[in-house]
């Protein structure tokens, strides 16, 4: 039996001898490579925090002490050490979440996988415990993988540093990367700290040497120690943190478990806010991850653990279609620029960056800044394309509303991973964007039904100079092109009623990737003797007058979308038809207002009743 199998919780870990820990770390890395290669998940970040997580659970007393993981994707080791070693169902229905989950364990505090929030959580937890007189309970925030590039983290630091006796430990897991290499002023500062350890060695030399000097040695050392702040600014300029009022410890080798333990014990006993700077390697112990230049296996699908290569080769993704068209547009228009929030590769801007390096801006994990910066770029005569995951647009809603829309800025937002995304769970489903953007005056939103329409919508969007535009598409492989049989103004007609006959029983509006579902629904309804037309509005918001005219004379309208029903496209179509005096009822088929756990996209759609069979049965009941 290995050491890992004996660990059912932190108490078992604390009983291990220090000599057992290197072997445990090796077992954990082998376990992670073997398990995650079968299920997919965040491999590289977790390989990098093995010793750090071991040290955290040996020094602190979770769950009595709260350990808050920023973003949460680096919590796999934490799960293993808190009794969760069945990874066979990781990120699948009924299996472990890919992020901390309160439903799984009392050791998990924050479930949200959006970055830069841990310090605010920890500040609140520590203050609450102090007010309740629980001064023997510690709070730890583990932040890294680029999360310190987010402005919210610095808002929290500003408040934490002002509270001199707050018992809070901040662990900066510094691996030089977020998804890809971390950029910006903070990244440069941490790089300086990583490469200037001479200060600590200088003080150690001074202490050992001067204390051996008779009479004056001790006094000279005290003088030297009193010069500490000035020396740090010269030899290791960590003054940025100490100027804020934070005690700084480090840099510490994050793969020297005993060194990390020692630093954490010092931090725990300090009695005020302490920042422990830990240097780790993303993908540690797995050569395929370490040698992967793009993202060091930040997140992988199912792979061959021996080669690191994917076992399944997928077709062209929605993201590929956007990526290729951005490159083509960039070659034709020098005013088009790209913006990403630390996600250059996954949102499809890496090829554009390679072709036009001077026209790409990676702002780090700072969606708010990206959005307002885009408004400034538009004011300066450029057309920015901001590419983010749909779930992360939530974070920049105020900037979209007040900086872009209010100022009629020609900015295009490309929302990858929209709708139901599956394995990453509640915080990653991109199901809120059409509800949020539907409130924004003047905004144009397109939901392309296939890859060809992604390209067409992007071409049209970058021509919109007086308002923000949004293009949203899902995760995964794009379907084969779905041809239109005709065009009614701006609306694509995908299917007309079969055979001869008068009147129209139902107009089905398929929004974006749900167009294929809409077509299958129509087939099933026509088998029941109903006359059905299927359309794709192409630009879903604002509702086109052409769509309103298409709806005249039909008995009913059905709208199928992978967005919230509340405030979704169906809501806007219903309002537009009412305003036009069209009495046809609008049946909305979308996502209910609830947080949806991790499972496959197909499983989730089935549970929500968003399959062709369920929708058709519901509509037959309404129309019969």
Coordinates of C-alpha atoms in Angstrom, one line a residue:
X1 CA 0.0 0.0 0.0
X2 CA 1.3 3.4 -0.9
X3 CA 1.4 6.4 1.4
X4 CA -1.4 8.2 -0.4
X5 CA -3.9 5.4 0.2
X6 CA -3.4 5.9 4.0
X7 CA -4.5 9.5 3.8
X8 CA -8.1 9.9 4.6
X9 CA -7.8 13.5 5.9
X10 CA -5.3 16.1 7.1
X11 CA -4.8 14.4 10.5
X12 CA -3.3 11.4 8.7
X13 CA -1.0 13.7 6.8
X14 CA 0.2 15.4 10.0
X15 CA 1.2 12.1 11.4
X16 CA 3.6 11.3 8.6
X17 CA 7.3 11.7 9.2
X18 CA 9.1 14.4 7.1
X19 CA 11.0 11.5 5.4
X20 CA 7.7 10.2 4.0
X21 CA 6.7 13.4 2.2
X22 CA 8.9 13.2 -0.9
X23 CA 7.5 9.7 -1.7
X24 CA 3.9 11.0 -1.1
X25 CA 4.5 13.9 -3.5
X26 CA 5.7 11.4 -6.1
X27 CA 2.7 9.2 -5.6
X28 CA 0.3 12.2 -5.9
X29 CA 1.9 13.3 -9.2
X30 CA 1.7 9.7 -10.6
X31 CA -2.0 9.6 -9.5
X32 CA -2.8 12.9 -11.1
X33 CA -1.2 12.0 -14.5
X34 CA -2.9 8.6 -14.5
X35 CA -6.3 9.8 -13.4
X36 CA -6.6 13.1 -15.3
X37 CA -5.3 11.6 -18.5
X38 CA -8.5 9.4 -18.5
X39 CA -11.0 12.1 -17.7
X40 CA -9.5 15.4 -18.7
X41 CA -9.1 18.3 -16.4
X42 CA -6.6 20.8 -15.0
X43 CA -3.4 18.8 -14.9
X44 CA -0.5 21.3 -15.2
X45 CA -1.6 23.6 -12.3
X46 CA -2.1 20.7 -9.9
X47 CA 1.3 19.1 -10.7
X48 CA 2.8 22.4 -9.6
X49 CA 1.2 22.7 -6.2
X50 CA 1.8 19.2 -4.7
X51 CA 4.4 20.1 -2.0
X52 CA 2.6 23.5 -1.3
X53 CA -0.7 21.7 -0.7
X54 CA 1.0 19.1 1.5
X55 CA 2.6 21.9 3.6
X56 CA -0.7 23.8 3.9
X57 CA -2.5 20.8 5.4
X58 CA 0.4 20.0 7.7
X59 CA 0.6 23.5 9.1
X60 CA -3.1 24.5 9.2
X61 CA -6.1 22.7 10.6
X62 CA -8.7 22.5 7.8
X63 CA -11.6 22.8 8.0
X64 CA -11.3 24.7 11.3
X65 CA -8.8 26.9 9.5
X66 CA -10.2 28.1 6.1
X67 CA -8.1 27.5 3.1
X68 CA -9.4 29.5 0.1
X69 CA -8.1 28.5 -3.3
X70 CA -8.3 31.2 -5.9
X71 CA -10.0 30.1 -9.2
X72 CA -10.0 26.6 -7.7
X73 CA -8.6 24.6 -10.6
X74 CA -5.5 23.9 -8.6
X75 CA -7.5 22.1 -5.8
X76 CA -7.1 18.5 -7.0
X77 CA -4.2 17.8 -4.5
X78 CA -6.4 19.4 -1.8
X79 CA -9.2 17.0 -2.7
X80 CA -6.8 14.0 -2.4
X81 CA -5.5 15.0 1.0
X82 CA -9.0 15.6 2.3
X83 CA -10.3 12.1 1.6
X84 CA -11.5 12.3 -2.0
X85 CA -9.4 9.8 -4.0
X86 CA -11.9 8.5 -6.4
X87 CA -11.2 10.5 -9.5
X88 CA -12.8 8.0 -11.9
X89 CA -15.8 10.3 -12.4
X90 CA -13.9 13.7 -12.3
X91 CA -16.0 16.4 -14.0
X92 CA -18.8 14.0 -15.0
X93 CA -22.3 13.7 -13.6
X94 CA -22.2 12.2 -10.1
X95 CA -18.4 12.5 -9.9
X96 CA -16.1 15.0 -8.3
X97 CA -16.2 18.6 -9.4
X98 CA -13.2 20.0 -11.1
X99 CA -13.3 22.9 -8.6
X100 CA -13.9 23.1 -4.8
X101 CA -17.4 22.1 -3.9
X102 CA -19.2 22.6 -0.6
X103 CA -21.4 19.6 -1.4
X104 CA -18.4 17.4 -1.5
X105 CA -16.5 18.4 1.6
X106 CA -16.4 20.8 4.5
X107 CA -12.8 21.5 3.5
X108 CA -14.0 23.4 0.4
X109 CA -14.9 27.0 0.9
X110 CA -15.3 28.8 -2.4
X111 CA -16.9 27.1 -5.4
X112 CA -16.7 29.9 -8.0
X113 CA -14.0 29.3 -10.5
X114 CA -13.8 33.0 -11.5
X115 CA -10.3 34.3 -10.7
X116 CA -9.0 37.0 -8.3
X117 CA -11.7 36.5 -5.6
X118 CA -9.8 34.6 -2.9
X119 CA -8.4 37.6 -1.1
X120 CA -11.8 39.2 -0.7
X121 CA -13.3 36.0 0.5
X122 CA -10.4 35.5 3.0
X123 CA -10.6 39.1 4.2
X124 CA -14.3 38.6 5.0
X125 CA -13.8 35.2 6.7
X126 CA -10.9 36.5 8.8
X127 CA -12.8 39.6 9.9
X128 CA -15.9 37.6 10.7
X129 CA -14.0 35.2 12.9
X130 CA -12.2 38.0 14.7
X131 CA -15.5 39.7 15.4
X132 CA -16.9 36.4 16.8
X133 CA -13.9 36.0 19.1
X134 CA -12.5 33.1 17.2
X135 CA -8.9 34.3 17.3
X136 CA -7.5 30.8 17.2
X137 CA -8.8 30.1 13.7
X138 CA -6.6 31.0 10.8
X139 CA -7.5 32.0 7.3
X140 CA -5.4 31.3 4.2
X141 CA -5.8 32.5 0.7
X142 CA -3.9 30.7 -2.1
X143 CA -3.6 32.9 -5.1
X144 CA -1.6 32.2 -8.3
X145 CA -1.8 31.2 -11.9
X146 CA -2.0 34.9 -12.8
X147 CA -4.9 35.8 -10.5
X148 CA -3.0 38.7 -9.0
X149 CA -3.3 40.4 -12.4
X150 CA -7.0 40.9 -11.6
X151 CA -7.9 44.3 -10.1
X152 CA -10.3 42.8 -7.5
X153 CA -7.2 41.1 -5.9
X154 CA -5.6 44.5 -5.4
X155 CA -8.8 46.1 -4.0
X156 CA -8.7 43.3 -1.4
X157 CA -4.9 43.7 -0.7
X158 CA -5.5 47.4 -0.1
X159 CA -8.0 46.6 2.6
X160 CA -6.1 43.6 4.1
X161 CA -2.9 45.6 4.5
X162 CA -4.7 48.4 6.4
X163 CA -5.8 45.9 9.1
X164 CA -2.6 45.3 11.0
X165 CA -3.7 42.5 13.3
X166 CA -5.9 40.5 10.9
X167 CA -4.8 36.9 11.2
X168 CA -4.6 36.2 7.4
X169 CA -2.0 34.4 5.4
X170 CA -1.7 35.1 1.7
X171 CA 0.2 32.4 -0.3
X172 CA 1.3 33.7 -3.8
X173 CA 1.8 30.6 -5.9
X174 CA 4.2 32.1 -8.4
X175 CA 4.6 29.9 -11.5
X176 CA 5.0 32.8 -14.0
X177 CA 1.8 31.7 -15.7
X178 CA -1.9 32.0 -15.8
X179 CA -3.2 30.0 -18.7
X180 CA -0.1 31.0 -20.6
X181 CA 2.9 33.0 -19.4
X182 CA 1.6 35.9 -17.1
X183 CA 2.4 39.3 -18.4
X184 CA 2.3 42.9 -17.1
X185 CA 4.0 45.0 -14.4
X186 CA 3.1 42.6 -11.5
X187 CA 4.6 39.7 -13.4
X188 CA 7.8 41.7 -14.0
X189 CA 7.9 42.5 -10.3
X190 CA 7.6 38.9 -9.2
X191 CA 10.2 37.9 -11.7
X192 CA 12.5 40.4 -10.0
X193 CA 11.9 38.8 -6.7
X194 CA 12.5 35.3 -8.1
X195 CA 15.9 36.3 -9.5
X196 CA 17.2 38.4 -6.6
X197 CA 17.6 36.1 -3.5
X198 CA 20.9 37.8 -2.6
X199 CA 19.3 39.8 0.1
X200 CA 18.4 36.8 2.3
X201 CA 21.8 35.3 1.7
X202 CA 23.5 38.6 2.6
X203 CA 21.6 38.9 5.9
X204 CA 22.4 35.3 6.8
X205 CA 26.1 36.0 6.1
X206 CA 25.9 39.1 8.2
X207 CA 24.3 37.4 11.1
X208 CA 26.8 34.4 11.1
X209 CA 29.9 36.5 10.5
X210 CA 29.2 39.6 12.7
X211 CA 28.1 37.6 15.7
X212 CA 31.5 36.0 15.7
X213 CA 33.1 39.5 15.9
X214 CA 33.9 40.4 19.5
X215 CA 32.4 43.6 21.1
X216 CA 31.0 45.3 18.0
X217 CA 29.7 42.4 16.0
X218 CA 26.3 42.3 17.7
X219 CA 25.8 46.0 17.4
X220 CA 26.8 46.0 13.8
X221 CA 24.4 43.3 13.0
X222 CA 21.5 45.2 14.6
X223 CA 22.4 48.2 12.5
X224 CA 22.5 46.0 9.5
X225 CA 19.1 44.5 10.3
X226 CA 17.8 48.0 10.9
X227 CA 18.8 48.8 7.3
X228 CA 16.6 45.9 6.2
X229 CA 14.0 48.0 4.3
X230 CA 16.6 49.9 2.3
X231 CA 18.6 46.8 1.5
X232 CA 15.5 45.0 0.3
X233 CA 14.7 47.8 -2.1
X234 CA 18.3 47.5 -3.5
X235 CA 18.8 43.8 -3.5
X236 CA 15.3 42.4 -3.6
X237 CA 12.7 45.0 -4.3
X238 CA 9.7 43.3 -2.5
X239 CA 9.0 46.7 -1.1
X240 CA 5.8 46.9 -3.1
X241 CA 4.1 44.5 -0.7
X242 CA 5.8 45.9 2.4
X243 CA 4.9 49.4 1.4
X244 CA 1.3 48.3 1.5
X245 CA 1.8 47.1 5.1
X246 CA 2.1 43.4 4.4
X247 CA 4.7 41.3 6.0
X248 CA 6.6 39.5 3.2
X249 CA 8.2 36.1 3.4
X250 CA 10.2 34.6 0.5
X251 CA 10.7 33.8 -2.2
X252 CA 10.5 30.1 -1.1
X253 CA 11.1 27.1 -3.2
X254 CA 7.6 25.7 -3.6
X255 CA 8.9 22.2 -4.2
X256 CA 10.9 22.1 -0.9
X257 CA 8.1 20.9 1.4
X258 CA 10.1 21.6 4.6
X259 CA 11.0 25.1 3.5
X260 CA 7.3 25.9 2.6
X261 CA 6.2 24.4 6.0
X262 CA 8.8 26.6 7.8
X263 CA 7.6 29.8 6.0
X264 CA 3.9 29.0 6.7
X265 CA 4.5 28.3 10.4
X266 CA 6.2 31.7 10.7
X267 CA 3.3 33.3 8.8
X268 CA 0.7 31.6 11.0
X269 CA 2.4 32.8 14.2
X270 CA 2.8 36.4 13.1
X271 CA -0.7 37.6 14.1
X272 CA -1.2 40.0 11.2
X273 CA -1.5 39.8 7.4
X274 CA 1.5 38.0 5.9
X275 CA 2.3 37.3 2.3
X276 CA 4.3 34.1 1.5
X277 CA 5.8 34.1 -1.9
X278 CA 6.2 30.5 -3.2
X279 CA 7.9 29.7 -6.5
X280 CA 6.5 26.6 -8.2
X281 CA 6.7 25.0 -11.7
X282 CA 3.5 24.3 -13.6
X283 CA 3.5 20.7 -14.8
X284 CA 6.2 19.7 -12.3
X285 CA 7.2 16.1 -12.6
X286 CA 5.6 15.4 -16.0
X287 CA 7.9 16.2 -19.0
X288 CA 5.1 16.4 -21.5
X289 CA 3.5 19.2 -19.5
X290 CA 6.8 21.0 -18.7
X291 CA 7.8 20.9 -22.4
X292 CA 4.4 22.1 -23.7
X293 CA 5.2 25.7 -24.5
X294 CA 1.6 26.9 -25.1
X295 CA 0.1 26.2 -21.6
X296 CA 2.0 23.4 -19.9
X297 CA -1.1 21.3 -19.9
X298 CA -3.2 23.8 -18.0
X299 CA -6.2 21.9 -19.0
X300 CA -6.3 18.7 -21.1
X301 CA -8.8 16.4 -22.6
X302 CA -8.4 12.6 -22.5
X303 CA -4.8 12.0 -23.3
X304 CA -2.3 9.1 -23.6
X305 CA -0.2 9.5 -20.4
X306 CA 2.9 8.0 -22.1
X307 CA 2.9 10.5 -25.0
X308 CA 0.8 13.4 -23.7
X309 CA -1.1 13.3 -27.0
X310 CA -4.9 13.4 -27.2
X311 CA -6.7 10.1 -27.8
X312 CA -9.5 11.7 -29.8
X313 CA -8.9 14.1 -32.7
X314 CA -11.9 16.4 -33.0
X315 CA -13.0 18.3 -36.0
X316 CA -12.8 22.0 -36.5
X317 CA -14.1 23.9 -33.5
X318 CA -16.2 27.0 -33.4
X319 CA -13.1 28.8 -32.1
X320 CA -11.0 27.7 -35.1
X321 CA -13.6 29.4 -37.4
X322 CA -13.3 32.6 -35.5
X323 CA -9.5 32.4 -35.3
X324 CA -9.1 31.9 -39.1
X325 CA -11.5 34.8 -39.9
X326 CA -9.7 37.1 -37.5
X327 CA -6.4 36.5 -39.3
X328 CA -8.1 37.1 -42.7
X329 CA -9.8 40.3 -41.5
X330 CA -6.5 41.5 -39.8
X331 CA -4.7 41.2 -43.1
X332 CA -7.3 43.4 -44.8
X333 CA -7.9 46.0 -42.1
X334 CA -5.2 47.5 -40.0
X335 CA -7.7 49.1 -37.6
X336 CA -8.8 45.7 -36.2
X337 CA -7.0 44.8 -33.0
X338 CA -7.5 41.9 -30.6
X339 CA -7.8 41.9 -26.8
X340 CA -7.7 38.9 -24.5
X341 CA -7.8 38.4 -20.7
X342 CA -5.0 35.9 -20.2
X343 CA -6.6 33.4 -22.6
X344 CA -4.8 34.0 -25.9
X345 CA -4.8 30.4 -27.0
X346 CA -8.2 29.1 -25.8
X347 CA -10.2 32.0 -27.3
X348 CA -8.5 31.7 -30.7
X349 CA -6.4 34.9 -30.9
X350 CA -2.9 33.2 -30.9
X351 CA -2.8 33.1 -34.7
X352 CA -3.8 36.7 -35.0
X353 CA -1.1 37.6 -32.4
X354 CA 1.5 35.7 -34.5
X355 CA 0.5 37.6 -37.6
X356 CA 0.0 41.0 -36.0
X357 CA 2.0 41.1 -32.7
X358 CA 1.7 44.8 -32.5
X359 CA -2.1 44.6 -32.6
X360 CA -2.8 42.2 -29.8
X361 CA -3.3 43.2 -26.1
X362 CA -3.2 40.6 -23.4
X363 CA -4.3 42.4 -20.2
X364 CA -4.1 39.5 -17.8
X365 CA -7.1 38.3 -15.8
X366 CA -8.7 41.7 -16.0
X367 CA -12.0 41.7 -18.0
X368 CA -13.2 45.0 -16.7
X369 CA -10.0 46.7 -17.8
X370 CA -10.1 45.0 -21.2
X371 CA -13.6 46.3 -21.8
X372 CA -13.0 49.9 -21.0
X373 CA -9.6 49.8 -22.7
X374 CA -11.5 48.6 -25.8
X375 CA -13.7 51.7 -25.5
X376 CA -10.6 53.8 -25.5
X377 CA -9.1 52.0 -28.5
X378 CA -12.4 52.6 -30.4
X379 CA -12.3 56.3 -29.5
X380 CA -8.7 56.3 -30.9
X381 CA -9.9 55.1 -34.3
X382 CA -9.5 51.3 -34.0
X383 CA -12.0 48.5 -33.9
X384 CA -11.2 46.2 -31.0
X385 CA -12.3 42.6 -30.9
X386 CA -12.5 41.4 -27.2
X387 CA -12.5 37.6 -27.1
X388 CA -13.4 36.0 -23.7
X389 CA -15.4 33.1 -22.4
X390 CA -19.1 33.9 -22.2
X391 CA -19.1 33.3 -18.4
X392 CA -16.4 36.0 -17.9
X393 CA -18.4 38.7 -19.7
X394 CA -20.5 38.8 -16.5
X395 CA -17.5 40.4 -14.8
X396 CA -17.4 43.4 -17.2
X397 CA -21.1 44.2 -17.5
X398 CA -20.8 47.7 -16.0
X399 CA -18.0 48.5 -18.4
X400 CA -19.9 47.1 -21.4
X401 CA -22.9 49.2 -20.4
X402 CA -21.4 52.5 -19.3
X403 CA -18.1 52.7 -21.2
X404 CA -18.9 50.9 -24.5
X405 CA -22.7 51.3 -25.0
X406 CA -23.2 54.7 -23.5
X407 CA -20.3 56.1 -25.6
X408 CA -21.5 54.2 -28.7
X409 CA -18.1 52.5 -29.0
X410 CA -17.6 50.2 -31.9
X411 CA -16.3 47.2 -30.0
X412 CA -16.9 43.6 -30.9
X413 CA -17.1 41.0 -28.1
X414 CA -16.6 37.4 -29.1
X415 CA -18.0 35.0 -26.5
X416 CA -16.5 31.6 -26.6
X417 CA -18.0 28.6 -24.6
X418 CA -21.5 30.2 -24.6
X419 CA -24.5 28.2 -23.4
X420 CA -24.2 24.9 -21.6
X421 CA -20.5 24.0 -21.5
X422 CA -20.7 20.8 -19.4
X423 CA -17.8 19.4 -17.3
X424 CA -16.6 22.7 -15.6
X425 CA -20.0 23.2 -13.9
X426 CA -22.0 26.1 -12.6
X427 CA -19.6 28.9 -12.8
X428 CA -18.4 28.1 -16.3
X429 CA -21.8 27.7 -18.1
X430 CA -22.1 30.6 -20.5
X431 CA -25.8 30.9 -20.0
X432 CA -26.2 34.5 -18.8
X433 CA -24.8 36.5 -21.7
X434 CA -27.9 37.1 -23.8
X435 CA -29.9 38.1 -20.7
X436 CA -27.3 40.6 -19.7
X437 CA -26.6 42.0 -23.1
X438 CA -30.3 42.2 -23.9
X439 CA -30.5 45.1 -21.3
X440 CA -27.8 47.1 -23.1
X441 CA -29.2 49.9 -25.3
X442 CA -28.1 49.8 -28.9
X443 CA -26.1 46.6 -28.6
X444 CA -26.2 44.1 -31.5
X445 CA -25.9 40.3 -30.8
X446 CA -25.4 37.5 -33.2
X447 CA -25.6 33.8 -32.4
X448 CA -24.2 32.0 -35.4
X449 CA -25.6 28.5 -36.2
X450 CA -22.4 27.1 -37.7
X451 CA -18.8 27.9 -38.6
X452 CA -19.7 29.7 -41.8
X453 CA -22.0 32.0 -39.9
X454 CA -19.3 32.7 -37.3
X455 CA -17.2 34.1 -40.2
X456 CA -20.1 36.1 -41.7
X457 CA -21.1 37.5 -38.4
X458 CA -17.6 38.6 -37.5
X459 CA -17.3 40.4 -40.9
X460 CA -20.5 42.2 -40.2
X461 CA -19.7 43.0 -36.6
X462 CA -16.4 44.8 -37.3
X463 CA -18.3 47.1 -39.6
X464 CA -20.5 48.3 -36.7
X465 CA -18.8 51.5 -35.6
X466 CA -21.4 53.2 -33.5
X467 CA -22.4 50.5 -30.9
X468 CA -21.0 47.4 -29.2
X469 CA -21.6 44.1 -31.0
X470 CA -21.5 40.5 -29.6
X471 CA -20.9 37.2 -31.3
X472 CA -21.5 34.1 -29.2
X473 CA -20.9 30.4 -29.9
X474 CA -20.5 27.2 -27.9
X475 CA -17.7 25.0 -26.9
X476 CA -16.6 22.0 -29.1
X477 CA -16.7 21.0 -32.7
X478 CA -18.7 23.1 -35.1
X479 CA -21.5 21.3 -37.1
X480 CA -21.6 21.0 -40.8
X481 CA -23.0 24.2 -42.4
X482 CA -26.7 24.5 -42.2
X483 CA -27.9 26.1 -45.5
X484 CA -30.8 28.6 -45.7
X485 CA -33.5 27.8 -48.2
X486 CA -34.3 31.5 -48.6
X487 CA -33.7 34.8 -47.0
X488 CA -36.5 37.1 -45.6
X489 CA -34.7 40.4 -45.2
X490 CA -32.1 39.8 -42.5
X491 CA -33.6 36.5 -41.5
X492 CA -32.5 33.1 -42.8
X493 CA -35.3 30.6 -43.5
X494 CA -34.0 27.1 -42.8
X495 CA -37.2 25.1 -43.5
X496 CA -40.5 25.8 -45.1
X497 CA -43.7 23.7 -44.5
X498 CA -43.7 20.5 -46.4
X499 CA -46.4 19.9 -49.1
X500 CA -49.4 22.0 -50.1
X501 CA -51.6 23.7 -47.6
X502 CA -52.7 27.0 -46.2
X503 CA -51.6 28.8 -43.0
X504 CA -48.7 28.1 -40.7
X505 CA -49.2 26.3 -37.4
X506 CA -45.8 27.2 -35.9
X507 CA -42.8 29.4 -36.5
X508 CA -39.7 27.9 -34.8
X509 CA -36.9 30.3 -34.1
X510 CA -33.6 28.5 -33.6
X511 CA -31.1 30.7 -31.9
X512 CA -27.4 30.0 -32.7
X513 CA -26.3 26.4 -32.2
X514 CA -29.9 25.4 -31.3
X515 CA -30.9 25.8 -35.0
X516 CA -30.1 22.1 -35.6
X517 CA -32.4 21.2 -32.7
X518 CA -35.1 23.5 -34.2
X519 CA -34.9 21.6 -37.5
X520 CA -35.3 18.3 -35.9
X521 CA -38.3 19.6 -33.8
X522 CA -39.9 20.7 -37.1
X523 CA -39.5 17.2 -38.6
X524 CA -41.2 15.7 -35.6
X525 CA -44.0 18.2 -35.6
X526 CA -44.7 17.8 -39.3
X527 CA -45.0 14.0 -38.7
X528 CA -47.9 15.0 -36.4
X529 CA -49.5 16.9 -39.3
X530 CA -48.5 20.4 -38.3
X531 CA -47.2 23.0 -40.8
X532 CA -43.9 24.5 -39.5
X533 CA -41.4 27.0 -40.7
X534 CA -37.9 27.3 -39.1
X535 CA -35.9 30.5 -39.1
X536 CA -32.5 31.7 -37.9
X537 CA -32.6 35.5 -37.1
X538 CA -28.8 35.6 -37.4
X539 CA -28.7 38.9 -35.4
X540 CA -30.9 38.0 -32.4
X541 CA -30.7 41.3 -30.7
X542 CA -32.3 43.7 -31.2
X543 CA -35.2 41.8 -32.6
X544 CA -35.3 42.5 -36.4
X545 CA -38.5 43.9 -37.9
X546 CA -38.0 41.3 -40.6
X547 CA -38.5 38.6 -38.0
X548 CA -41.7 40.3 -36.8
X549 CA -43.0 40.2 -40.3
X550 CA -42.2 36.6 -40.8
X551 CA -44.2 35.8 -37.6
X552 CA -47.4 37.4 -39.0
X553 CA -50.1 34.9 -39.7
X554 CA -48.7 32.0 -37.7
X555 CA -50.7 30.4 -34.9
X556 CA -47.8 30.3 -32.5
X557 CA -44.1 30.9 -32.2
X558 CA -41.5 28.8 -30.4
X559 CA -38.0 30.1 -29.5
X560 CA -35.2 27.6 -28.7
X561 CA -32.1 29.0 -27.1
X562 CA -29.3 27.9 -24.8
X563 CA -29.5 30.9 -22.6
X564 CA -31.7 31.8 -19.6
X565 CA -35.4 31.9 -20.4
X566 CA -35.6 34.9 -18.1
X567 CA -34.6 37.9 -20.2
X568 CA -33.5 35.7 -23.1
X569 CA -34.1 36.1 -26.8
X570 CA -37.6 34.6 -26.5
X571 CA -38.6 37.3 -24.1
X572 CA -37.5 40.0 -26.5
X573 CA -39.3 38.3 -29.4
X574 CA -42.5 38.1 -27.4
X575 CA -42.3 41.8 -26.5
X576 CA -41.7 42.7 -30.2
X577 CA -44.6 40.7 -31.4
X578 CA -46.9 42.2 -28.8
X579 CA -45.8 45.7 -29.7
X580 CA -46.5 44.9 -33.4
X581 CA -50.0 43.7 -32.5
X582 CA -49.3 40.1 -33.2
X583 CA -51.3 37.9 -30.8
X584 CA -49.5 34.6 -31.5
X585 CA -48.3 33.0 -28.2
X586 CA -44.5 32.6 -27.8
X587 CA -43.4 29.4 -26.3
X588 CA -39.9 29.8 -24.8
X589 CA -37.5 26.9 -24.5
X590 CA -34.3 27.8 -22.7
X591 CA -32.4 27.4 -19.5
X592 CA -34.2 27.9 -16.1
X593 CA -32.8 30.4 -13.6
X594 CA -30.7 27.9 -11.6
X595 CA -27.1 26.9 -11.1
X596 CA -26.4 23.8 -13.1
X597 CA -23.9 21.2 -11.9
X598 CA -21.2 19.5 -14.0
X599 CA -22.2 16.8 -16.5
X600 CA -21.9 16.4 -20.2
X601 CA -23.7 18.9 -22.4
X602 CA -26.0 16.2 -23.7
X603 CA -26.9 15.0 -20.2
X604 CA -27.7 18.6 -19.1
X605 CA -29.8 19.4 -22.2
X606 CA -31.8 16.2 -21.6
X607 CA -32.4 17.0 -17.9
X608 CA -33.6 20.5 -18.9
X609 CA -35.9 19.3 -21.6
X610 CA -34.0 20.9 -24.4
X611 CA -33.8 17.9 -26.6
X612 CA -35.9 17.7 -29.9
X613 CA -38.1 14.9 -28.4
X614 CA -39.0 16.9 -25.3
X615 CA -39.5 20.2 -27.1
X616 CA -41.7 18.6 -29.8
X617 CA -43.8 16.8 -27.2
X618 CA -44.4 20.0 -25.3
X619 CA -45.3 21.9 -28.4
X620 CA -47.7 19.3 -29.6
X621 CA -49.5 19.6 -26.3
X622 CA -49.7 23.4 -26.7
X623 CA -50.9 23.3 -30.3
X624 CA -53.4 20.4 -30.1

